[in-house]
Amino acid sequence: MLGCGSWIPKRYIVCFLCFLGMMITYIMRFCLSIAITEMVRSHSRNSTGQVAPGTCPYDDVGPSSSMQRDRGEFVWSEQTQGIVLSSFFWGYVITQVPGGLLAERMGGKYTLGGAILVPAICSLLTPLAARQGVWYLVGLRIVMGLGQGFVYPSLNALLAKWAPLEERGRLGTLVFAGANFGNIVSNSLSGLLLSWTEGMWPVLFYLYGGAALFWLWLWIMFGYSRPEDHPGLSLSEKKYLEKYSAQVHMQKKLPPTPWRGIFTSVPLWGLVVAQIGHDWGLFTIVTDLPKYMKTVMHFSIAQTGVRAALPYVAMCVVALFAGGLVDFLLAKKITSITASRKIFTTVASLGPAVGIVGASYAECDKQTVTLFFILGMGLMGFFYPSLKVNCLDLSPNYAGTVMALVNGIGAVSGIITPYLVGLLIPDNTMEQWRDVFLIAAGVLLLTNLVYVCTASGEVQPWNEPPASADHEAHKHGVKTTQLFDDLTVHDPQLGFRKTKKETY
């Protein structure tokens, strides 16, 4: 499938494989969020069959349905479940920067492959670890996080080589939208499988671990770190990508990482703050929405899976639309890169904040609650062609390291939120959950304000060595926004627009 048709630009094939890799990593990362609702014994209905105070009534009644809901292999408190769900991020934050450094020097192909191999093995071992004891499972999830810490740095290093600036919105959105597709599959398919197999939760981990190994085989066959490594790259596509590299001052041999410039960069730290807010809102929903729907709203496991997946369907649609929209706005010079990043990130913060707060006040109106989550989280799709590609704007040469720093610090939210939720919902009541959602909304809005005040879409001075010829050309030559000035002729074979004249 992937090898046929030389008319398909190779950068599209590589980016599609990255999309699939992103998808499978998120499936393995978050399928535990819905599996744990079947792994752990429920306390949302007491021994007489009555619902717990502060929760919604069941749609059905009867002892058989009560017994079915209360099955569960483990007896873990909410705090223990919070530790289990957050433990992945204990390892995840550690390997971000090492992953970025290795991806830039070894090549994204190798680091991304390893970043999926390790979690695949961990996924296959999850049922065994859980049955050995909760701390065995916590340890295994930490190891999974250590492996997946390489994913985002690797993808940014690959996109820096394969995604030209005028296609960055579309290709970057495609790759990062794999996270949403992963959440869709992780929730909807997992919910259905758990319903069909009557709660045989180990099936999920065996299925997804095997799928990751299959992706790894495809990546070994068809993935490449750099265009110059690809044996099937056409001459015209090679020239196009070489011209892009020259225009953004891409270095073939990287000098030492400019840590001083990175750590003193105001736009970079604004991006870090925005990432913290985004991850806080996203991880609150990804890790805990299935639990809220099952234990408070009292959906069945199949309903929980499907309804928890719908916000990510909306997010995918919005992200793909936003990716095309931002490329259009830049090509027509309607907005600058900096302005587009700020506008789109603001929409992606305000929308989820309003949505999750609205859902918490809709109480037991199940249709309205679902609609609020869909609308709110759908608008978070505007993050992908803005916040998620901003690292590439700031530093094409060190995109892996920059993304590692941003994503690693942001992922601290993944450590805090599941454990904090466990502390805030000891009784799993709607009022306790409302506090969770209000805190998430506040973090989203506050961090977005910081980003709007500090963000930039321009290549930063520390991206290139001061003495290089490229630096001199940059001082007297082209800004990144000029790359859009002469886009006039569409080439259907290559899938990009040629420029009338050289800009470097």
Short mmCIF file of C-alpha atoms in Angstrom, two decimals:
data_model
loop_
_atom_site.label_atom_id
_atom_site.label_comp_id
_atom_site.label_asym_id
_atom_site.label_seq_id
_atom_site.Cartn_x
_atom_site.Cartn_y
_atom_site.Cartn_z
CA MET A 1 0.00 0.00 0.00
CA LEU A 2 2.66 2.47 1.05
CA GLY A 3 5.18 1.49 -1.59
CA CYS A 4 2.87 1.80 -4.58
CA GLY A 5 2.36 4.97 -6.53
CA SER A 6 5.50 7.02 -6.98
CA TRP A 7 3.17 9.99 -7.52
CA ILE A 8 2.57 10.22 -3.77
CA PRO A 9 5.08 12.68 -2.24
CA LYS A 10 7.28 10.81 0.20
CA ARG A 11 6.84 13.48 2.86
CA TYR A 12 3.14 12.62 2.94
CA ILE A 13 3.90 8.93 3.45
CA VAL A 14 6.35 9.65 6.28
CA CYS A 15 3.89 12.04 7.93
CA PHE A 16 1.05 9.52 7.61
CA LEU A 17 3.18 6.89 9.34
CA CYS A 18 3.92 9.44 12.06
CA PHE A 19 0.16 9.99 12.40
CA LEU A 20 -0.38 6.25 12.86
CA GLY A 21 2.47 6.11 15.37
CA MET A 22 0.98 9.00 17.33
CA MET A 23 -2.39 7.29 17.31
CA ILE A 24 -1.11 3.98 18.68
CA THR A 25 0.91 5.69 21.41
CA TYR A 26 -2.19 7.47 22.69
CA ILE A 27 -4.24 4.28 22.53
CA MET A 28 -1.68 2.49 24.70
CA ARG A 29 -1.29 5.49 27.00
CA PHE A 30 -4.96 6.13 27.79
CA CYS A 31 -6.84 2.85 27.28
CA LEU A 32 -6.24 2.27 31.01
CA SER A 33 -8.56 5.21 31.73
CA ILE A 34 -11.58 3.24 30.53
CA ALA A 35 -10.25 -0.22 31.41
CA ILE A 36 -9.88 0.80 35.05
CA THR A 37 -13.64 1.33 35.30
CA GLU A 38 -14.01 -2.44 34.76
CA MET A 39 -10.85 -3.49 36.60
CA VAL A 40 -11.88 -1.85 39.88
CA ARG A 41 -15.01 -2.68 41.86
CA SER A 42 -17.58 0.10 41.65
CA HIS A 43 -19.11 1.74 44.71
CA SER A 44 -21.66 3.88 42.89
CA ARG A 45 -24.54 1.65 43.98
CA ASN A 46 -24.91 0.25 47.48
CA SER A 47 -25.91 -3.26 48.51
CA THR A 48 -29.63 -2.43 48.32
CA GLY A 49 -29.32 -1.31 44.70
CA GLN A 50 -29.72 2.42 45.42
CA VAL A 51 -27.47 4.93 43.69
CA ALA A 52 -24.88 6.75 45.78
CA PRO A 53 -25.77 10.30 46.90
CA GLY A 54 -24.72 13.07 44.54
CA THR A 55 -24.84 10.89 41.41
CA CYS A 56 -27.37 10.46 38.60
CA PRO A 57 -30.03 7.75 38.43
CA TYR A 58 -29.46 4.70 36.25
CA ASP A 59 -31.45 4.35 33.06
CA ASP A 60 -32.28 0.76 34.01
CA VAL A 61 -33.08 -0.94 37.30
CA GLY A 62 -32.80 -4.41 38.73
CA PRO A 63 -30.37 -6.60 40.60
CA SER A 64 -28.81 -8.09 37.47
CA SER A 65 -27.69 -4.72 36.18
CA SER A 66 -26.42 -3.81 39.64
CA MET A 67 -24.34 -6.95 39.88
CA GLN A 68 -22.97 -6.40 36.39
CA ARG A 69 -21.83 -2.88 37.26
CA ASP A 70 -20.22 -3.92 40.51
CA ARG A 71 -17.95 -6.58 39.04
CA GLY A 72 -14.29 -5.74 39.32
CA GLU A 73 -11.11 -7.66 39.99
CA PHE A 74 -9.44 -5.07 42.23
CA VAL A 75 -10.47 -3.00 45.24
CA TRP A 76 -8.57 0.28 44.84
CA SER A 77 -9.50 3.60 46.43
CA GLU A 78 -9.90 6.76 44.33
CA GLN A 79 -6.49 7.96 45.55
CA THR A 80 -4.88 4.67 44.50
CA GLN A 81 -6.52 4.88 41.09
CA GLY A 82 -5.21 8.44 40.78
CA ILE A 83 -1.68 7.20 41.46
CA VAL A 84 -2.06 4.44 38.85
CA LEU A 85 -3.35 6.87 36.22
CA SER A 86 -0.67 9.47 36.92
CA SER A 87 2.27 7.06 37.15
CA PHE A 88 2.77 7.03 33.37
CA PHE A 89 3.77 10.70 33.52
CA TRP A 90 6.38 10.10 36.23
CA GLY A 91 8.51 8.45 33.58
CA TYR A 92 7.23 10.55 30.68
CA VAL A 93 8.66 13.84 31.93
CA ILE A 94 12.14 12.39 32.49
CA THR A 95 12.98 11.36 28.93
CA GLN A 96 11.69 14.40 27.05
CA VAL A 97 14.96 16.37 26.79
CA PRO A 98 17.19 13.30 26.27
CA GLY A 99 14.71 12.24 23.60
CA GLY A 100 15.00 15.58 21.83
CA LEU A 101 18.81 15.53 21.86
CA LEU A 102 18.93 11.97 20.55
CA ALA A 103 16.29 12.60 17.88
CA GLU A 104 18.23 15.55 16.49
CA ARG A 105 21.51 13.63 16.32
CA MET A 106 20.49 10.01 15.71
CA GLY A 107 17.46 10.73 13.54
CA GLY A 108 13.78 10.62 14.39
CA LYS A 109 13.28 7.21 12.79
CA TYR A 110 15.26 5.37 15.45
CA THR A 111 14.03 7.29 18.47
CA LEU A 112 10.38 7.09 17.39
CA GLY A 113 10.71 3.36 16.76
CA GLY A 114 12.10 2.82 20.26
CA ALA A 115 9.44 5.10 21.71
CA ILE A 116 6.76 2.69 20.50
CA LEU A 117 8.57 -0.62 21.02
CA VAL A 118 8.95 -0.10 24.79
CA PRO A 119 5.25 0.80 25.40
CA ALA A 120 4.17 -2.11 23.18
CA ILE A 121 5.98 -4.55 25.44
CA CYS A 122 4.60 -2.79 28.53
CA SER A 123 1.07 -3.00 27.16
CA LEU A 124 1.38 -6.76 26.65
CA LEU A 125 2.65 -7.15 30.24
CA THR A 126 -0.02 -4.94 31.87
CA PRO A 127 -2.50 -7.69 32.90
CA LEU A 128 0.30 -9.70 34.51
CA ALA A 129 1.63 -6.66 36.39
CA ALA A 130 -1.81 -5.61 37.66
CA ARG A 131 -2.49 -9.08 39.05
CA GLN A 132 0.88 -9.15 40.79
CA GLY A 133 -0.04 -5.99 42.69
CA VAL A 134 -0.83 -2.33 42.19
CA TRP A 135 2.79 -1.22 42.63
CA TYR A 136 3.93 -3.61 39.88
CA LEU A 137 1.42 -1.88 37.61
CA VAL A 138 2.66 1.55 38.71
CA GLY A 139 6.25 0.53 37.93
CA LEU A 140 5.29 -0.79 34.50
CA ARG A 141 3.42 2.41 33.69
CA ILE A 142 6.49 4.44 34.65
CA VAL A 143 8.56 2.39 32.19
CA MET A 144 5.92 2.95 29.52
CA GLY A 145 6.16 6.68 30.19
CA LEU A 146 9.95 6.59 29.91
CA GLY A 147 9.58 5.09 26.44
CA GLN A 148 6.86 7.43 25.24
CA GLY A 149 8.82 10.47 26.40
CA PHE A 150 10.69 10.20 23.10
CA VAL A 151 7.55 10.47 20.94
CA TYR A 152 6.94 14.23 20.66
CA PRO A 153 10.64 15.18 20.34
CA SER A 154 11.04 12.56 17.62
CA LEU A 155 7.98 13.77 15.72
CA ASN A 156 9.15 17.38 15.83
CA ALA A 157 12.61 16.39 14.62
CA LEU A 158 10.95 14.53 11.74
CA LEU A 159 8.56 17.36 10.90
CA ALA A 160 11.43 19.84 10.90
CA LYS A 161 12.97 17.80 8.06
CA TRP A 162 9.84 16.74 6.18
CA ALA A 163 7.24 19.54 6.61
CA PRO A 164 7.92 22.71 4.55
CA LEU A 165 6.76 25.96 6.13
CA GLU A 166 3.81 26.49 3.77
CA GLU A 167 2.56 22.96 4.55
CA ARG A 168 3.40 22.96 8.24
CA GLY A 169 -0.15 23.68 9.37
CA ARG A 170 -1.60 20.76 7.39
CA LEU A 171 1.16 18.21 7.94
CA GLY A 172 1.73 19.16 11.57
CA THR A 173 -1.99 18.94 12.24
CA LEU A 174 -2.19 15.56 10.49
CA VAL A 175 0.59 14.11 12.62
CA PHE A 176 -0.59 15.52 15.94
CA ALA A 177 -4.22 14.69 15.18
CA GLY A 178 -3.12 11.09 15.64
CA ALA A 179 -3.47 11.79 19.37
CA ASN A 180 -7.17 12.51 18.91
CA PHE A 181 -7.71 9.48 16.71
CA GLY A 182 -5.96 7.45 19.39
CA ASN A 183 -8.34 8.79 22.02
CA ILE A 184 -11.31 7.98 19.78
CA VAL A 185 -10.20 4.39 19.34
CA SER A 186 -9.09 4.06 22.95
CA ASN A 187 -12.53 5.10 24.23
CA SER A 188 -15.04 3.86 21.66
CA LEU A 189 -13.44 0.55 20.68
CA SER A 190 -12.37 -0.20 24.24
CA GLY A 191 -15.89 0.45 25.54
CA LEU A 192 -17.40 -1.83 22.94
CA LEU A 193 -14.83 -4.57 23.51
CA LEU A 194 -15.38 -4.46 27.25
CA SER A 195 -19.13 -4.70 26.66
CA TRP A 196 -18.84 -7.59 24.17
CA THR A 197 -16.36 -9.54 26.28
CA GLU A 198 -18.24 -8.86 29.54
CA GLY A 199 -15.42 -6.94 31.16
CA MET A 200 -12.44 -9.04 30.03
CA TRP A 201 -10.16 -6.02 30.24
CA PRO A 202 -6.83 -7.83 29.47
CA VAL A 203 -8.00 -8.14 25.84
CA LEU A 204 -7.44 -4.40 25.37
CA PHE A 205 -3.77 -4.49 26.32
CA TYR A 206 -3.00 -7.55 24.20
CA LEU A 207 -4.76 -6.07 21.17
CA TYR A 208 -3.14 -2.65 21.35
CA GLY A 209 0.34 -4.01 22.14
CA GLY A 210 0.13 -6.24 19.07
CA ALA A 211 -1.04 -3.33 16.90
CA ALA A 212 1.98 -1.29 18.05
CA LEU A 213 4.36 -4.06 16.98
CA PHE A 214 2.70 -4.14 13.55
CA TRP A 215 3.18 -0.37 13.20
CA LEU A 216 6.83 -0.80 14.13
CA TRP A 217 7.30 -3.18 11.22
CA LEU A 218 5.76 -0.60 8.84
CA TRP A 219 8.01 2.11 10.25
CA ILE A 220 11.16 0.02 9.77
CA MET A 221 10.17 -0.57 6.15
CA PHE A 222 8.99 2.89 5.10
CA GLY A 223 10.14 5.49 7.66
CA TYR A 224 13.18 7.74 7.17
CA SER A 225 14.76 10.38 9.39
CA ARG A 226 15.72 12.81 6.61
CA PRO A 227 14.78 13.33 2.95
CA GLU A 228 18.36 12.66 1.88
CA ASP A 229 18.11 9.18 3.44
CA HIS A 230 15.06 8.21 1.36
CA PRO A 231 16.06 6.10 -1.68
CA GLY A 232 12.76 6.72 -3.49
CA LEU A 233 12.66 10.51 -3.19
CA SER A 234 12.03 12.19 -6.55
CA LEU A 235 14.44 14.84 -7.78
CA SER A 236 11.77 17.54 -7.79
CA GLU A 237 10.67 16.79 -4.23
CA LYS A 238 14.30 16.66 -3.13
CA LYS A 239 14.96 20.12 -4.58
CA TYR A 240 11.80 21.49 -2.98
CA LEU A 241 12.76 20.22 0.48
CA GLU A 242 16.35 21.42 0.06
CA LYS A 243 15.11 24.91 -0.77
CA TYR A 244 12.89 24.89 2.31
CA SER A 245 15.85 23.87 4.48
CA ALA A 246 17.90 26.75 3.12
CA GLN A 247 15.10 29.26 3.63
CA VAL A 248 14.70 28.44 7.32
CA HIS A 249 18.46 28.08 7.88
CA MET A 250 18.34 24.35 8.58
CA GLN A 251 21.77 23.04 9.59
CA LYS A 252 22.82 19.65 8.26
CA LYS A 253 25.36 19.29 11.08
CA LEU A 254 24.11 20.79 14.29
CA PRO A 255 26.42 22.79 16.56
CA PRO A 256 26.06 22.36 20.34
CA THR A 257 22.59 23.09 21.72
CA PRO A 258 22.29 26.82 22.59
CA TRP A 259 21.03 26.26 26.12
CA ARG A 260 21.57 29.86 27.22
CA GLY A 261 19.48 31.20 24.36
CA ILE A 262 16.79 28.60 24.97
CA PHE A 263 16.50 29.22 28.70
CA THR A 264 16.37 33.00 28.27
CA SER A 265 13.84 32.97 25.42
CA VAL A 266 10.62 34.73 26.47
CA PRO A 267 8.50 33.27 23.60
CA LEU A 268 9.67 29.79 24.52
CA TRP A 269 8.68 30.15 28.17
CA GLY A 270 5.34 31.59 27.13
CA LEU A 271 4.87 28.44 25.05
CA VAL A 272 5.80 26.30 28.06
CA VAL A 273 3.15 27.99 30.19
CA ALA A 274 0.52 27.53 27.48
CA GLN A 275 1.46 23.85 27.19
CA ILE A 276 0.94 23.40 30.93
CA GLY A 277 -2.57 24.82 30.61
CA HIS A 278 -3.40 22.75 27.55
CA ASP A 279 -2.17 19.55 29.18
CA TRP A 280 -4.02 20.30 32.41
CA GLY A 281 -7.33 20.60 30.57
CA LEU A 282 -6.66 17.72 28.19
CA PHE A 283 -5.35 15.23 30.74
CA THR A 284 -8.20 16.00 33.13
CA ILE A 285 -10.64 14.95 30.42
CA VAL A 286 -8.65 12.11 28.87
CA THR A 287 -7.83 10.33 32.12
CA ASP A 288 -11.01 11.00 34.07
CA LEU A 289 -13.94 11.60 31.70
CA PRO A 290 -14.68 7.83 31.37
CA LYS A 291 -14.79 7.55 35.18
CA TYR A 292 -17.10 10.58 35.44
CA MET A 293 -19.46 9.20 32.82
CA LYS A 294 -19.61 5.74 34.37
CA THR A 295 -19.63 6.48 38.11
CA VAL A 296 -21.49 9.82 38.21
CA MET A 297 -23.57 9.94 35.02
CA HIS A 298 -24.07 6.14 35.18
CA PHE A 299 -23.71 5.34 31.50
CA SER A 300 -23.12 1.71 30.60
CA ILE A 301 -19.55 0.78 29.66
CA ALA A 302 -20.44 0.76 25.95
CA GLN A 303 -22.16 4.16 26.25
CA THR A 304 -19.23 5.49 28.26
CA GLY A 305 -16.76 4.47 25.56
CA VAL A 306 -18.74 5.97 22.70
CA ARG A 307 -19.69 9.22 24.46
CA ALA A 308 -16.18 9.73 25.84
CA ALA A 309 -14.87 9.34 22.26
CA LEU A 310 -17.19 11.94 20.70
CA PRO A 311 -15.24 15.01 21.97
CA TYR A 312 -12.13 13.67 20.20
CA VAL A 313 -14.06 13.10 16.98
CA ALA A 314 -15.02 16.77 17.11
CA MET A 315 -11.45 17.72 17.99
CA CYS A 316 -10.11 15.84 14.95
CA VAL A 317 -12.55 17.53 12.58
CA VAL A 318 -11.81 20.96 14.03
CA ALA A 319 -8.04 20.34 14.00
CA LEU A 320 -8.01 19.36 10.33
CA PHE A 321 -10.17 22.37 9.44
CA ALA A 322 -7.97 24.68 11.52
CA GLY A 323 -4.81 23.33 9.88
CA GLY A 324 -6.09 24.23 6.43
CA LEU A 325 -7.42 27.56 7.67
CA VAL A 326 -4.12 28.70 9.17
CA ASP A 327 -2.24 27.80 5.96
CA PHE A 328 -4.80 29.79 3.95
CA LEU A 329 -4.54 32.82 6.23
CA LEU A 330 -0.76 32.81 6.01
CA ALA A 331 -0.65 32.24 2.26
CA LYS A 332 -3.03 35.16 1.70
CA LYS A 333 -1.12 37.26 4.26
CA ILE A 334 -4.33 37.92 6.18
CA THR A 335 -2.53 37.30 9.47
CA SER A 336 1.09 36.96 10.50
CA ILE A 337 2.42 33.70 11.90
CA THR A 338 2.56 35.19 15.40
CA ALA A 339 -1.01 36.52 15.24
CA SER A 340 -2.41 33.24 13.93
CA ARG A 341 -0.71 31.25 16.70
CA LYS A 342 -2.14 33.56 19.38
CA ILE A 343 -5.66 33.66 17.94
CA PHE A 344 -5.95 29.92 17.43
CA THR A 345 -4.49 29.11 20.86
CA THR A 346 -6.98 31.48 22.50
CA VAL A 347 -9.92 29.78 20.80
CA ALA A 348 -8.50 26.44 21.92
CA SER A 349 -8.34 27.59 25.54
CA LEU A 350 -11.61 29.50 25.85
CA GLY A 351 -13.71 26.80 24.13
CA PRO A 352 -12.76 23.90 26.44
CA ALA A 353 -13.00 26.11 29.54
CA VAL A 354 -16.59 27.07 28.72
CA GLY A 355 -17.47 23.54 27.63
CA ILE A 356 -16.34 21.63 30.70
CA VAL A 357 -17.83 24.18 33.12
CA GLY A 358 -21.12 24.08 31.20
CA ALA A 359 -21.12 20.29 31.36
CA SER A 360 -20.62 20.34 35.13
CA TYR A 361 -23.66 22.61 35.61
CA ALA A 362 -25.85 20.56 33.24
CA GLU A 363 -25.91 17.96 36.04
CA CYS A 364 -27.88 14.83 35.04
CA ASP A 365 -29.10 16.04 31.64
CA LYS A 366 -27.05 13.43 29.80
CA GLN A 367 -27.57 14.81 26.30
CA THR A 368 -26.62 18.36 27.31
CA VAL A 369 -23.57 17.14 29.23
CA THR A 370 -22.39 15.18 26.20
CA LEU A 371 -22.99 18.18 23.91
CA PHE A 372 -20.99 20.53 26.14
CA PHE A 373 -18.04 18.14 26.21
CA ILE A 374 -18.19 17.72 22.42
CA LEU A 375 -18.33 21.46 21.70
CA GLY A 376 -15.77 22.44 24.32
CA MET A 377 -13.17 19.79 23.59
CA GLY A 378 -13.80 20.06 19.87
CA LEU A 379 -12.56 23.64 19.93
CA MET A 380 -9.35 22.42 21.56
CA GLY A 381 -8.49 21.22 18.04
CA PHE A 382 -7.29 24.77 17.33
CA PHE A 383 -4.23 23.95 19.45
CA TYR A 384 -2.72 21.71 16.79
CA PRO A 385 -1.91 24.23 14.03
CA SER A 386 -0.88 26.79 16.67
CA LEU A 387 0.57 25.64 19.98
CA LYS A 388 1.77 22.25 18.72
CA VAL A 389 3.71 23.63 15.75
CA ASN A 390 5.05 26.74 17.50
CA CYS A 391 8.26 24.91 18.42
CA LEU A 392 9.00 24.55 14.70
CA ASP A 393 8.44 28.29 14.25
CA LEU A 394 10.91 29.20 17.00
CA SER A 395 13.68 26.79 16.07
CA PRO A 396 13.66 24.44 13.06
CA ASN A 397 17.19 23.28 13.91
CA TYR A 398 16.47 22.38 17.53
CA ALA A 399 12.80 21.48 17.16
CA GLY A 400 13.26 18.14 18.94
CA THR A 401 14.96 19.64 21.98
CA VAL A 402 12.56 22.58 22.18
CA MET A 403 9.53 20.31 21.96
CA ALA A 404 11.09 18.03 24.57
CA LEU A 405 11.47 20.95 26.97
CA VAL A 406 7.97 22.30 26.31
CA ASN A 407 6.25 18.93 26.34
CA GLY A 408 8.23 17.64 29.30
CA ILE A 409 7.37 20.55 31.57
CA GLY A 410 3.79 20.56 30.32
CA ALA A 411 3.44 16.87 31.10
CA VAL A 412 3.87 17.64 34.80
CA SER A 413 0.14 18.39 34.55
CA GLY A 414 -0.33 14.69 33.81
CA ILE A 415 1.30 13.86 37.14
CA ILE A 416 -0.75 16.36 39.11
CA THR A 417 -4.24 16.11 37.61
CA PRO A 418 -5.11 12.40 38.09
CA TYR A 419 -3.83 12.42 41.67
CA LEU A 420 -5.55 15.74 42.40
CA VAL A 421 -8.79 14.37 40.99
CA GLY A 422 -8.46 11.35 43.28
CA LEU A 423 -8.13 13.69 46.26
CA LEU A 424 -11.02 15.95 45.20
CA ILE A 425 -13.57 13.17 44.56
CA PRO A 426 -13.40 10.81 47.57
CA ASP A 427 -17.18 10.28 47.32
CA ASN A 428 -17.48 10.64 43.51
CA THR A 429 -20.27 13.21 43.75
CA MET A 430 -21.24 15.71 41.09
CA GLU A 431 -20.33 18.65 43.34
CA GLN A 432 -16.83 17.29 43.87
CA TRP A 433 -16.38 16.79 40.12
CA ARG A 434 -17.55 20.36 39.49
CA ASP A 435 -14.56 21.61 41.49
CA VAL A 436 -12.30 19.52 39.24
CA PHE A 437 -13.72 21.11 36.10
CA LEU A 438 -13.66 24.66 37.48
CA ILE A 439 -9.98 24.32 38.38
CA ALA A 440 -9.18 23.02 34.89
CA ALA A 441 -11.03 25.93 33.27
CA GLY A 442 -9.18 28.46 35.42
CA VAL A 443 -5.79 26.98 34.51
CA LEU A 444 -6.66 27.04 30.79
CA LEU A 445 -7.63 30.72 30.81
CA LEU A 446 -4.75 31.93 32.97
CA THR A 447 -2.03 30.17 30.99
CA ASN A 448 -3.52 31.39 27.71
CA LEU A 449 -3.26 34.98 28.92
CA VAL A 450 0.47 34.48 29.53
CA TYR A 451 0.89 33.00 26.04
CA VAL A 452 -0.90 35.87 24.32
CA CYS A 453 1.45 38.33 26.03
CA THR A 454 4.68 36.49 25.16
CA ALA A 455 4.25 34.29 22.06
CA SER A 456 6.10 34.64 18.75
CA GLY A 457 5.98 32.84 15.41
CA GLU A 458 9.39 34.00 14.20
CA VAL A 459 12.62 32.00 14.09
CA GLN A 460 14.63 32.92 17.19
CA PRO A 461 18.24 34.18 16.96
CA TRP A 462 19.59 31.18 18.91
CA ASN A 463 18.29 28.81 16.22
CA GLU A 464 21.57 29.14 14.26
CA PRO A 465 25.25 29.55 15.11
CA PRO A 466 26.17 33.27 15.19
CA ALA A 467 29.13 32.94 12.84
CA SER A 468 27.40 30.92 10.13
CA ALA A 469 26.81 32.24 6.65
CA ASP A 470 23.13 31.47 7.09
CA HIS A 471 23.03 33.81 10.06
CA GLU A 472 24.44 36.65 8.00
CA ALA A 473 21.87 35.97 5.32
CA HIS A 474 19.15 35.97 7.96
CA LYS A 475 20.32 39.32 9.34
CA HIS A 476 20.08 40.95 5.92
CA GLY A 477 17.56 38.71 4.22
CA VAL A 478 14.35 36.84 4.62
CA LYS A 479 11.90 36.48 7.45
CA THR A 480 9.80 33.34 7.57
CA THR A 481 6.67 35.22 6.57
CA GLN A 482 8.31 36.06 3.21
CA LEU A 483 8.17 32.43 2.23
CA PHE A 484 4.50 32.92 1.38
CA ASP A 485 4.98 35.95 -0.86
CA ASP A 486 5.45 34.21 -4.19
CA LEU A 487 3.22 31.13 -3.93
CA THR A 488 1.54 31.15 -7.33
CA VAL A 489 1.80 27.92 -9.32
CA HIS A 490 0.26 24.63 -8.09
CA ASP A 491 2.09 21.40 -8.98
CA PRO A 492 -0.44 18.51 -8.70
CA GLN A 493 2.29 15.85 -8.83
CA LEU A 494 4.19 17.17 -5.84
CA GLY A 495 1.27 18.57 -3.88
CA PHE A 496 2.79 22.02 -3.27
CA ARG A 497 3.01 25.47 -4.81
CA LYS A 498 6.18 26.54 -6.63
CA THR A 499 7.63 29.97 -6.15
CA LYS A 500 8.26 32.43 -8.95
CA LYS A 501 11.67 33.42 -7.66
CA GLU A 502 14.26 32.35 -5.15
CA THR A 503 14.08 34.04 -1.75
CA TYR A 504 17.52 33.27 -0.46
#
